[in-house]
């Protein structure tokens, strides 16, 4: 595994001599951030050795290098989901490569269903913590000490410092932010009403099918993490409505400007 990570990182380094310390996974709700990246250079996933290829509708797969404001960044447009059939090592491979390239901070976005009764569709929820319910763990198997410790600490998976900054930015721009616990599940089914209820009872505020694997690997390799969910549908008792991919995309698109502003300012300021 380490050889593959190094091979891929070397391939990228050869093409992009300036390697940023900041990476962004452009999940749902953050696609438009691409339009704010200047001096863009791209690498399609299909042209990168050892990279999996993204298949899901609404996600095109490439790495983008450039500047966000004054900061050098790299961005993943399109991510790999467990439900697509990738194993967890594949899902998290790009994060390993980021670390190998020298990335120190990872920003992530996603779409999620809200269980917290104070949430509305279109709200943004800063992820304060997560509950990992994926059936396979990204660190399962042999541990390479070169990559990180066997038993990584997860007491502050999501950087308190970055969360604080995000709230300051939101306040200054009159953006209302929620915060809460993200439950990571395998999908691809949305939840039954009983499942939403269960996830709420165990301490979740929102549920989604991504992010947790990437964050675990980022923390394993000691990267600082900030993540935010756009609430695209509600799993609140009594008002569980039909959820669909189209609705998720529509709600995410509406919340996009807020999400973009916060991420952009946060990346520039931290
Ligand atoms: N459940 C799981 N994943 C999701 C949801 C949901 O309700 N909404 C967007 N992604």
CSV table of C-alpha atoms in Angstrom, one decimal, residues 109-222:
chain,number,residue,atom,x,y,z
A,109,UNK,CA,-18.4,18.8,2.6
A,110,UNK,CA,-21.3,16.4,2.2
A,111,UNK,CA,-25.1,16.1,2.0
A,112,UNK,CA,-26.9,14.7,5.0
A,113,UNK,CA,-30.4,13.9,6.3
A,114,UNK,CA,-31.3,15.8,9.5
A,115,UNK,CA,-32.6,14.0,12.5
A,116,UNK,CA,-32.4,17.0,14.8
A,117,UNK,CA,-35.9,18.6,15.1
A,118,UNK,CA,-34.5,22.1,15.0
A,119,UNK,CA,-33.0,21.5,11.5
A,120,UNK,CA,-34.5,22.7,8.3
A,121,UNK,CA,-33.8,21.6,4.7
A,122,UNK,CA,-31.0,23.9,3.4
A,123,UNK,CA,-29.4,24.4,6.8
A,124,UNK,CA,-25.6,24.0,7.1
A,125,UNK,CA,-24.3,21.8,10.0
A,126,UNK,CA,-20.7,22.0,11.0
A,127,UNK,CA,-19.7,18.5,12.0
A,128,UNK,CA,-18.6,18.6,15.6
A,129,UNK,CA,-18.1,14.8,15.9
A,130,UNK,CA,-19.1,11.6,14.2
A,131,UNK,CA,-20.4,8.1,14.8
A,132,UNK,CA,-18.9,5.5,12.5
A,133,UNK,CA,-21.4,2.9,11.5
A,134,UNK,CA,-19.7,1.8,8.3
A,135,UNK,CA,-19.4,-2.0,8.2
A,136,UNK,CA,-15.7,-1.9,7.2
A,137,UNK,CA,-13.0,0.2,8.9
A,138,UNK,CA,-10.5,2.1,6.8
A,139,UNK,CA,-7.7,1.2,9.2
A,140,UNK,CA,-8.6,-2.5,9.3
A,141,UNK,CA,-5.6,-4.7,8.8
A,142,UNK,CA,-1.9,-4.2,9.1
A,143,UNK,CA,-0.9,-0.8,10.5
A,144,UNK,CA,2.0,1.0,8.9
A,145,UNK,CA,3.6,3.1,11.6
A,146,UNK,CA,5.0,5.3,8.8
A,147,UNK,CA,1.4,6.3,8.1
A,148,UNK,CA,0.1,6.7,11.7
A,149,UNK,CA,-0.4,4.9,15.0
A,150,UNK,CA,-2.1,1.5,15.4
A,151,UNK,CA,-4.7,3.0,17.8
A,152,UNK,CA,-5.3,6.6,16.7
A,153,UNK,CA,-6.8,9.1,19.1
A,154,UNK,CA,-10.2,10.4,18.0
A,155,UNK,CA,-11.0,12.8,20.9
A,156,UNK,CA,-10.9,15.8,18.6
A,157,UNK,CA,-11.5,14.4,15.1
A,158,UNK,CA,-12.9,17.8,14.0
A,159,UNK,CA,-10.7,20.7,14.8
A,160,UNK,CA,-12.2,22.9,17.5
A,161,UNK,CA,-10.1,25.8,16.3
A,162,UNK,CA,-11.5,25.6,12.8
A,163,UNK,CA,-15.1,25.2,14.1
A,164,UNK,CA,-14.7,28.4,16.1
A,165,UNK,CA,-13.4,30.3,13.1
A,166,UNK,CA,-16.2,29.0,10.9
A,167,UNK,CA,-18.8,30.3,13.4
A,168,UNK,CA,-17.0,33.7,13.5
A,169,UNK,CA,-17.1,33.9,9.7
A,170,UNK,CA,-20.8,32.8,9.6
A,171,UNK,CA,-21.8,35.5,12.1
A,172,UNK,CA,-20.0,38.2,10.3
A,173,UNK,CA,-21.8,37.2,7.1
A,174,UNK,CA,-25.2,36.7,8.7
A,175,UNK,CA,-25.2,33.0,7.9
A,176,UNK,CA,-27.0,30.7,10.4
A,177,UNK,CA,-25.0,27.6,11.2
A,178,UNK,CA,-26.0,24.5,13.0
A,179,UNK,CA,-23.6,22.1,14.5
A,180,UNK,CA,-23.9,18.5,15.4
A,181,UNK,CA,-22.9,14.9,15.2
A,182,UNK,CA,-22.7,13.1,11.8
A,183,UNK,CA,-23.6,9.5,11.6
A,184,UNK,CA,-21.8,7.7,8.8
A,185,UNK,CA,-23.6,4.8,7.2
A,186,UNK,CA,-23.0,2.7,4.2
A,187,UNK,CA,-26.1,3.5,2.1
A,188,UNK,CA,-27.2,3.4,-0.6
A,189,UNK,CA,-30.7,3.3,0.9
A,190,UNK,CA,-31.9,6.4,2.6
A,191,UNK,CA,-33.1,5.6,6.1
A,192,UNK,CA,-36.4,4.1,7.2
A,193,UNK,CA,-38.3,6.3,9.8
A,194,UNK,CA,-37.2,3.8,12.5
A,195,UNK,CA,-33.5,4.1,11.4
A,196,UNK,CA,-33.6,7.9,11.6
A,197,UNK,CA,-35.1,7.6,15.0
A,198,UNK,CA,-32.5,5.1,16.1
A,199,UNK,CA,-29.7,7.4,14.8
A,200,UNK,CA,-31.1,10.3,16.8
A,201,UNK,CA,-31.4,8.2,20.0
A,202,UNK,CA,-27.7,7.1,19.7
A,203,UNK,CA,-26.7,10.8,19.5
A,204,UNK,CA,-26.7,11.7,15.9
A,205,UNK,CA,-28.0,15.0,14.4
A,206,UNK,CA,-27.5,14.1,10.7
A,207,UNK,CA,-26.8,11.0,8.7
A,208,UNK,CA,-24.9,10.5,5.4
A,209,UNK,CA,-23.0,8.0,3.3
A,210,UNK,CA,-19.5,9.6,3.2
A,211,UNK,CA,-16.9,11.7,5.1
A,212,UNK,CA,-16.3,9.4,8.1
A,213,UNK,CA,-13.8,7.1,6.2
A,214,UNK,CA,-11.8,10.1,4.9
A,215,UNK,CA,-11.8,11.8,8.2
A,216,UNK,CA,-10.5,8.7,10.0
A,217,UNK,CA,-7.6,8.4,7.6
A,218,UNK,CA,-6.9,12.1,7.8
A,219,UNK,CA,-6.7,11.9,11.6
A,220,UNK,CA,-4.7,8.7,11.5
A,221,UNK,CA,-2.1,10.7,9.5
A,222,UNK,CA,-2.4,13.7,11.9
